[in-house]
mmCIF file with all atom_site columns, C-alpha atoms in Angstrom:
data_model
loop_
_atom_site.group_PDB
_atom_site.id
_atom_site.type_symbol
_atom_site.label_atom_id
_atom_site.label_alt_id
_atom_site.label_comp_id
_atom_site.label_asym_id
_atom_site.label_entity_id
_atom_site.label_seq_id
_atom_site.pdbx_PDB_ins_code
_atom_site.Cartn_x
_atom_site.Cartn_y
_atom_site.Cartn_z
_atom_site.occupancy
_atom_site.B_iso_or_equiv
_atom_site.pdbx_formal_charge
_atom_site.auth_seq_id
_atom_site.auth_comp_id
_atom_site.auth_asym_id
_atom_site.auth_atom_id
_atom_site.pdbx_PDB_model_num
ATOM 1   C CA . UNK A 1 1   ? -52.960 177.029 119.043 1.00 67.00 ? 1   UNK A CA 1
ATOM 2   C CA . UNK A 1 2   ? -50.660 175.188 116.689 1.00 72.00 ? 2   UNK A CA 1
ATOM 3   C CA . UNK A 1 3   ? -52.350 176.588 113.639 1.00 79.00 ? 3   UNK A CA 1
ATOM 4   C CA . UNK A 1 4   ? -52.063 180.172 114.697 1.00 76.00 ? 4   UNK A CA 1
ATOM 5   C CA . UNK A 1 5   ? -48.322 179.507 115.571 1.00 73.00 ? 5   UNK A CA 1
ATOM 6   C CA . UNK A 1 6   ? -47.672 178.038 112.331 1.00 77.00 ? 6   UNK A CA 1
ATOM 7   C CA . UNK A 1 7   ? -49.359 180.906 110.421 1.00 78.00 ? 7   UNK A CA 1
ATOM 8   C CA . UNK A 1 8   ? -47.281 183.236 112.629 1.00 75.00 ? 8   UNK A CA 1
ATOM 9   C CA . UNK A 1 9   ? -44.083 181.409 111.837 1.00 75.00 ? 9   UNK A CA 1
ATOM 10  C CA . UNK A 1 10  ? -44.986 181.340 107.926 1.00 78.00 ? 10  UNK A CA 1
ATOM 11  C CA . UNK A 1 11  ? -45.522 185.210 108.006 1.00 77.00 ? 11  UNK A CA 1
ATOM 12  C CA . UNK A 1 12  ? -42.277 185.724 109.776 1.00 75.00 ? 12  UNK A CA 1
ATOM 13  C CA . UNK A 1 13  ? -40.385 183.416 107.336 1.00 77.00 ? 13  UNK A CA 1
ATOM 14  C CA . UNK A 1 14  ? -42.044 185.009 104.362 1.00 76.00 ? 14  UNK A CA 1
ATOM 15  C CA . UNK A 1 15  ? -40.863 188.332 105.457 1.00 73.00 ? 15  UNK A CA 1
ATOM 16  C CA . UNK A 1 16  ? -37.223 187.225 105.461 1.00 69.00 ? 16  UNK A CA 1
ATOM 17  C CA . UNK A 1 17  ? -37.665 185.652 102.009 1.00 73.00 ? 17  UNK A CA 1
ATOM 18  C CA . UNK A 1 18  ? -39.115 188.813 100.650 1.00 69.00 ? 18  UNK A CA 1
ATOM 19  C CA . UNK A 1 19  ? -36.154 190.829 102.286 1.00 66.00 ? 19  UNK A CA 1
ATOM 20  C CA . UNK A 1 20  ? -33.699 188.445 100.659 1.00 64.00 ? 20  UNK A CA 1
ATOM 21  C CA . UNK A 1 21  ? -35.413 188.535 97.322  1.00 63.00 ? 21  UNK A CA 1
ATOM 22  C CA . UNK A 1 22  ? -35.285 192.379 97.046  1.00 61.00 ? 22  UNK A CA 1
ATOM 23  C CA . UNK A 1 23  ? -31.766 192.620 98.274  1.00 56.00 ? 23  UNK A CA 1
ATOM 24  C CA . UNK A 1 24  ? -32.715 194.823 101.237 1.00 54.00 ? 24  UNK A CA 1
ATOM 25  C CA . UNK A 1 25  ? -29.576 194.121 103.250 1.00 56.00 ? 25  UNK A CA 1
ATOM 26  C CA . UNK A 1 26  ? -27.049 197.000 103.892 1.00 58.00 ? 26  UNK A CA 1
ATOM 27  C CA . UNK A 1 27  ? -24.225 194.902 102.348 1.00 58.00 ? 27  UNK A CA 1
ATOM 28  C CA . UNK A 1 28  ? -26.097 194.820 98.962  1.00 63.00 ? 28  UNK A CA 1
ATOM 29  C CA . UNK A 1 29  ? -26.777 198.586 99.090  1.00 71.00 ? 29  UNK A CA 1
ATOM 30  C CA . UNK A 1 30  ? -23.089 199.336 99.974  1.00 73.00 ? 30  UNK A CA 1
ATOM 31  C CA . UNK A 1 31  ? -22.033 197.103 97.032  1.00 77.00 ? 31  UNK A CA 1
ATOM 32  C CA . UNK A 1 32  ? -24.370 198.777 94.716  1.00 79.00 ? 32  UNK A CA 1
ATOM 33  C CA . UNK A 1 33  ? -23.438 202.256 95.845  1.00 83.00 ? 33  UNK A CA 1
ATOM 34  C CA . UNK A 1 34  ? -19.758 201.438 95.373  1.00 85.00 ? 34  UNK A CA 1
ATOM 35  C CA . UNK A 1 35  ? -20.382 200.133 91.928  1.00 86.00 ? 35  UNK A CA 1
ATOM 36  C CA . UNK A 1 36  ? -22.311 203.313 90.922  1.00 87.00 ? 36  UNK A CA 1
ATOM 37  C CA . UNK A 1 37  ? -19.639 205.457 92.421  1.00 89.00 ? 37  UNK A CA 1
ATOM 38  C CA . UNK A 1 38  ? -17.027 203.857 90.353  1.00 89.00 ? 38  UNK A CA 1
ATOM 39  C CA . UNK A 1 39  ? -19.183 204.289 87.359  1.00 90.00 ? 39  UNK A CA 1
ATOM 40  C CA . UNK A 1 40  ? -19.727 207.841 88.178  1.00 90.00 ? 40  UNK A CA 1
ATOM 41  C CA . UNK A 1 41  ? -16.038 208.535 88.548  1.00 91.00 ? 41  UNK A CA 1
ATOM 42  C CA . UNK A 1 42  ? -15.282 206.964 85.207  1.00 91.00 ? 42  UNK A CA 1
ATOM 43  C CA . UNK A 1 43  ? -18.154 208.845 83.321  1.00 90.00 ? 43  UNK A CA 1
ATOM 44  C CA . UNK A 1 44  ? -16.908 211.243 80.642  1.00 90.00 ? 44  UNK A CA 1
ATOM 45  C CA . UNK A 1 45  ? -20.230 213.158 80.076  1.00 91.00 ? 45  UNK A CA 1
ATOM 46  C CA . UNK A 1 46  ? -22.499 215.180 82.546  1.00 90.00 ? 46  UNK A CA 1
ATOM 47  C CA . UNK A 1 47  ? -25.552 213.096 81.321  1.00 91.00 ? 47  UNK A CA 1
ATOM 48  C CA . UNK A 1 48  ? -23.764 209.804 82.361  1.00 90.00 ? 48  UNK A CA 1
ATOM 49  C CA . UNK A 1 49  ? -22.840 211.262 85.803  1.00 90.00 ? 49  UNK A CA 1
ATOM 50  C CA . UNK A 1 50  ? -26.415 212.490 86.164  1.00 91.00 ? 50  UNK A CA 1
ATOM 51  C CA . UNK A 1 51  ? -27.816 208.949 85.418  1.00 91.00 ? 51  UNK A CA 1
ATOM 52  C CA . UNK A 1 52  ? -25.417 207.280 87.903  1.00 88.00 ? 52  UNK A CA 1
ATOM 53  C CA . UNK A 1 53  ? -26.199 210.006 90.682  1.00 90.00 ? 53  UNK A CA 1
ATOM 54  C CA . UNK A 1 54  ? -29.915 209.487 90.119  1.00 90.00 ? 54  UNK A CA 1
ATOM 55  C CA . UNK A 1 55  ? -29.547 205.758 90.268  1.00 88.00 ? 55  UNK A CA 1
ATOM 56  C CA . UNK A 1 56  ? -27.654 206.172 93.617  1.00 86.00 ? 56  UNK A CA 1
ATOM 57  C CA . UNK A 1 57  ? -30.362 208.471 95.049  1.00 85.00 ? 57  UNK A CA 1
ATOM 58  C CA . UNK A 1 58  ? -33.077 206.066 93.941  1.00 82.00 ? 58  UNK A CA 1
ATOM 59  C CA . UNK A 1 59  ? -31.370 203.229 95.530  1.00 77.00 ? 59  UNK A CA 1
ATOM 60  C CA . UNK A 1 60  ? -30.970 205.064 98.785  1.00 75.00 ? 60  UNK A CA 1
ATOM 61  C CA . UNK A 1 61  ? -34.728 206.192 98.722  1.00 73.00 ? 61  UNK A CA 1
ATOM 62  C CA . UNK A 1 62  ? -35.902 202.720 98.156  1.00 70.00 ? 62  UNK A CA 1
ATOM 63  C CA . UNK A 1 63  ? -33.753 201.507 101.063 1.00 68.00 ? 63  UNK A CA 1
ATOM 64  C CA . UNK A 1 64  ? -35.244 204.104 103.284 1.00 63.00 ? 64  UNK A CA 1
ATOM 65  C CA . UNK A 1 65  ? -38.787 203.587 102.273 1.00 60.00 ? 65  UNK A CA 1
ATOM 66  C CA . UNK A 1 66  ? -41.325 201.613 104.474 1.00 61.00 ? 66  UNK A CA 1
ATOM 67  C CA . UNK A 1 67  ? -40.274 197.998 104.392 1.00 68.00 ? 67  UNK A CA 1
ATOM 68  C CA . UNK A 1 68  ? -43.160 195.661 103.903 1.00 74.00 ? 68  UNK A CA 1
ATOM 69  C CA . UNK A 1 69  ? -41.057 192.644 104.811 1.00 73.00 ? 69  UNK A CA 1
ATOM 70  C CA . UNK A 1 70  ? -40.059 194.206 108.010 1.00 77.00 ? 70  UNK A CA 1
ATOM 71  C CA . UNK A 1 71  ? -43.666 194.939 108.969 1.00 83.00 ? 71  UNK A CA 1
ATOM 72  C CA . UNK A 1 72  ? -44.525 191.271 108.044 1.00 82.00 ? 72  UNK A CA 1
ATOM 73  C CA . UNK A 1 73  ? -41.834 189.970 110.497 1.00 82.00 ? 73  UNK A CA 1
ATOM 74  C CA . UNK A 1 74  ? -43.206 192.253 113.255 1.00 87.00 ? 74  UNK A CA 1
ATOM 75  C CA . UNK A 1 75  ? -46.699 190.920 112.624 1.00 88.00 ? 75  UNK A CA 1
ATOM 76  C CA . UNK A 1 76  ? -45.288 187.471 112.824 1.00 87.00 ? 76  UNK A CA 1
ATOM 77  C CA . UNK A 1 77  ? -43.658 188.387 116.282 1.00 89.00 ? 77  UNK A CA 1
ATOM 78  C CA . UNK A 1 78  ? -47.014 189.847 117.436 1.00 91.00 ? 78  UNK A CA 1
ATOM 79  C CA . UNK A 1 79  ? -48.996 186.596 116.677 1.00 89.00 ? 79  UNK A CA 1
ATOM 80  C CA . UNK A 1 80  ? -46.285 184.245 117.957 1.00 88.00 ? 80  UNK A CA 1
ATOM 81  C CA . UNK A 1 81  ? -46.348 186.332 121.298 1.00 92.00 ? 81  UNK A CA 1
ATOM 82  C CA . UNK A 1 82  ? -50.097 186.209 121.434 1.00 91.00 ? 82  UNK A CA 1
ATOM 83  C CA . UNK A 1 83  ? -49.960 182.337 121.115 1.00 88.00 ? 83  UNK A CA 1
ATOM 84  C CA . UNK A 1 84  ? -47.252 182.419 123.766 1.00 90.00 ? 84  UNK A CA 1
ATOM 85  C CA . UNK A 1 85  ? -49.851 183.719 126.385 1.00 90.00 ? 85  UNK A CA 1
ATOM 86  C CA . UNK A 1 86  ? -51.346 180.219 126.363 1.00 86.00 ? 86  UNK A CA 1
ATOM 87  C CA . UNK A 1 87  ? -48.218 178.177 126.209 1.00 83.00 ? 87  UNK A CA 1
ATOM 88  C CA . UNK A 1 88  ? -45.197 177.234 128.348 1.00 85.00 ? 88  UNK A CA 1
ATOM 89  C CA . UNK A 1 89  ? -43.389 180.563 127.943 1.00 88.00 ? 89  UNK A CA 1
ATOM 90  C CA . UNK A 1 90  ? -43.461 183.057 130.910 1.00 90.00 ? 90  UNK A CA 1
ATOM 91  C CA . UNK A 1 91  ? -46.088 185.705 130.570 1.00 93.00 ? 91  UNK A CA 1
ATOM 92  C CA . UNK A 1 92  ? -43.492 188.408 130.561 1.00 94.00 ? 92  UNK A CA 1
ATOM 93  C CA . UNK A 1 93  ? -41.820 186.887 127.489 1.00 93.00 ? 93  UNK A CA 1
ATOM 94  C CA . UNK A 1 94  ? -45.241 186.854 125.684 1.00 94.00 ? 94  UNK A CA 1
ATOM 95  C CA . UNK A 1 95  ? -45.985 190.526 126.794 1.00 96.00 ? 95  UNK A CA 1
ATOM 96  C CA . UNK A 1 96  ? -42.440 191.527 125.658 1.00 95.00 ? 96  UNK A CA 1
ATOM 97  C CA . UNK A 1 97  ? -43.210 190.063 122.364 1.00 93.00 ? 97  UNK A CA 1
ATOM 98  C CA . UNK A 1 98  ? -46.462 191.818 122.089 1.00 95.00 ? 98  UNK A CA 1
ATOM 99  C CA . UNK A 1 99  ? -44.930 195.170 122.934 1.00 95.00 ? 99  UNK A CA 1
ATOM 100 C CA . UNK A 1 100 ? -41.956 194.429 120.518 1.00 93.00 ? 100 UNK A CA 1
ATOM 101 C CA . UNK A 1 101 ? -44.459 193.407 117.624 1.00 92.00 ? 101 UNK A CA 1
ATOM 102 C CA . UNK A 1 102 ? -46.429 196.619 118.084 1.00 94.00 ? 102 UNK A CA 1
ATOM 103 C CA . UNK A 1 103 ? -43.425 198.851 118.474 1.00 92.00 ? 103 UNK A CA 1
ATOM 104 C CA . UNK A 1 104 ? -41.759 197.072 115.515 1.00 89.00 ? 104 UNK A CA 1
ATOM 105 C CA . UNK A 1 105 ? -44.814 197.455 113.223 1.00 90.00 ? 105 UNK A CA 1
ATOM 106 C CA . UNK A 1 106 ? -44.854 201.299 114.144 1.00 90.00 ? 106 UNK A CA 1
ATOM 107 C CA . UNK A 1 107 ? -41.120 201.509 113.765 1.00 87.00 ? 107 UNK A CA 1
ATOM 108 C CA . UNK A 1 108 ? -41.038 199.981 110.403 1.00 83.00 ? 108 UNK A CA 1
ATOM 109 C CA . UNK A 1 109 ? -43.956 201.981 109.103 1.00 83.00 ? 109 UNK A CA 1
ATOM 110 C CA . UNK A 1 110 ? -42.326 205.176 110.366 1.00 84.00 ? 110 UNK A CA 1
ATOM 111 C CA . UNK A 1 111 ? -38.745 204.454 109.796 1.00 79.00 ? 111 UNK A CA 1
ATOM 112 C CA . UNK A 1 112 ? -38.197 207.407 107.402 1.00 75.00 ? 112 UNK A CA 1
ATOM 113 C CA . UNK A 1 113 ? -39.625 209.656 109.948 1.00 82.00 ? 113 UNK A CA 1
ATOM 114 C CA . UNK A 1 114 ? -38.248 208.474 113.305 1.00 82.00 ? 114 UNK A CA 1
ATOM 115 C CA . UNK A 1 115 ? -34.656 208.072 112.148 1.00 77.00 ? 115 UNK A CA 1
ATOM 116 C CA . UNK A 1 116 ? -32.348 206.868 114.913 1.00 78.00 ? 116 UNK A CA 1
ATOM 117 C CA . UNK A 1 117 ? -35.169 206.174 117.447 1.00 82.00 ? 117 UNK A CA 1
ATOM 118 C CA . UNK A 1 118 ? -35.606 202.987 115.340 1.00 79.00 ? 118 UNK A CA 1
ATOM 119 C CA . UNK A 1 119 ? -32.971 201.553 117.745 1.00 84.00 ? 119 UNK A CA 1
ATOM 120 C CA . UNK A 1 120 ? -35.557 201.312 120.510 1.00 87.00 ? 120 UNK A CA 1
ATOM 121 C CA . UNK A 1 121 ? -37.335 198.621 118.544 1.00 85.00 ? 121 UNK A CA 1
ATOM 122 C CA . UNK A 1 122 ? -34.018 196.864 117.694 1.00 85.00 ? 122 UNK A CA 1
ATOM 123 C CA . UNK A 1 123 ? -33.098 196.602 121.234 1.00 89.00 ? 123 UNK A CA 1
ATOM 124 C CA . UNK A 1 124 ? -36.642 195.227 122.291 1.00 90.00 ? 124 UNK A CA 1
ATOM 125 C CA . UNK A 1 125 ? -36.502 192.705 119.514 1.00 88.00 ? 125 UNK A CA 1
ATOM 126 C CA . UNK A 1 126 ? -32.964 191.483 120.561 1.00 88.00 ? 126 UNK A CA 1
ATOM 127 C CA . UNK A 1 127 ? -34.040 191.122 124.183 1.00 92.00 ? 127 UNK A CA 1
ATOM 128 C CA . UNK A 1 128 ? -37.198 189.186 123.141 1.00 91.00 ? 128 UNK A CA 1
ATOM 129 C CA . UNK A 1 129 ? -35.195 186.882 120.950 1.00 87.00 ? 129 UNK A CA 1
ATOM 130 C CA . UNK A 1 130 ? -32.773 186.107 123.749 1.00 88.00 ? 130 UNK A CA 1
ATOM 131 C CA . UNK A 1 131 ? -35.655 185.499 126.139 1.00 91.00 ? 131 UNK A CA 1
ATOM 132 C CA . UNK A 1 132 ? -37.258 183.130 123.709 1.00 89.00 ? 132 UNK A CA 1
ATOM 133 C CA . UNK A 1 133 ? -33.982 181.384 122.970 1.00 86.00 ? 133 UNK A CA 1
ATOM 134 C CA . UNK A 1 134 ? -33.174 180.980 126.650 1.00 87.00 ? 134 UNK A CA 1
ATOM 135 C CA . UNK A 1 135 ? -36.567 179.628 127.431 1.00 87.00 ? 135 UNK A CA 1
ATOM 136 C CA . UNK A 1 136 ? -36.270 177.015 124.386 1.00 83.00 ? 136 UNK A CA 1
ATOM 137 C CA . UNK A 1 137 ? -33.003 176.094 125.716 1.00 83.00 ? 137 UNK A CA 1
ATOM 138 C CA . UNK A 1 138 ? -34.349 175.417 129.262 1.00 84.00 ? 138 UNK A CA 1
ATOM 139 C CA . UNK A 1 139 ? -37.243 173.491 127.759 1.00 80.00 ? 139 UNK A CA 1
ATOM 140 C CA . UNK A 1 140 ? -34.819 171.280 125.737 1.00 77.00 ? 140 UNK A CA 1
ATOM 141 C CA . UNK A 1 141 ? -32.554 170.550 128.772 1.00 74.00 ? 141 UNK A CA 1
ATOM 142 C CA . UNK A 1 142 ? -35.679 169.278 130.617 1.00 71.00 ? 142 UNK A CA 1
ATOM 143 C CA . UNK A 1 143 ? -36.758 166.960 127.831 1.00 61.00 ? 143 UNK A CA 1
ATOM 144 C CA . UNK A 1 144 ? -37.600 163.387 128.834 1.00 53.00 ? 144 UNK A CA 1
ATOM 145 C CA . UNK A 1 145 ? -34.919 160.777 128.177 1.00 54.00 ? 145 UNK A CA 1
ATOM 146 C CA . UNK A 1 146 ? -36.901 159.208 125.205 1.00 52.00 ? 146 UNK A CA 1
ATOM 147 C CA . UNK A 1 147 ? -36.471 162.441 123.285 1.00 49.00 ? 147 UNK A CA 1
ATOM 148 C CA . UNK A 1 148 ? -32.731 162.797 124.096 1.00 50.00 ? 148 UNK A CA 1
ATOM 149 C CA . UNK A 1 149 ? -30.256 162.729 121.332 1.00 53.00 ? 149 UNK A CA 1
ATOM 150 C CA . UNK A 1 150 ? -28.391 159.823 123.096 1.00 52.00 ? 150 UNK A CA 1
ATOM 151 C CA . UNK A 1 151 ? -31.472 157.578 123.081 1.00 46.00 ? 151 UNK A CA 1
#
């Protein structure tokens, strides 16, 4: 189902665009916290230090909050995996993607609660991505001569 696959890809891509737009990466968080720390250290009044400490706490709380972009990505993985069930991918890759999508949605929604258990989802996602990449590589190596780069 090309339409469903396109919608799933759009959802997954949109999630990454949203994540980039809100600077949800750890690097941007670290840079902001370092800047706030420097400003806190340079502050001369208690009110200034309180403002910088509050800003840092807000930033940390926002980062630990449920991430809509992460949930969207997992929905994309789930839908893509459902499409894979009827495609050229092995069934186990599709089922692994379905499990990854469901566990990912729950992990993103419960991230503030589950803490380090979030790693389970991350490992599943890495395994699924490797399996998909490997299958795509294998499909590309079996392409007919008229589609090869040298033709």
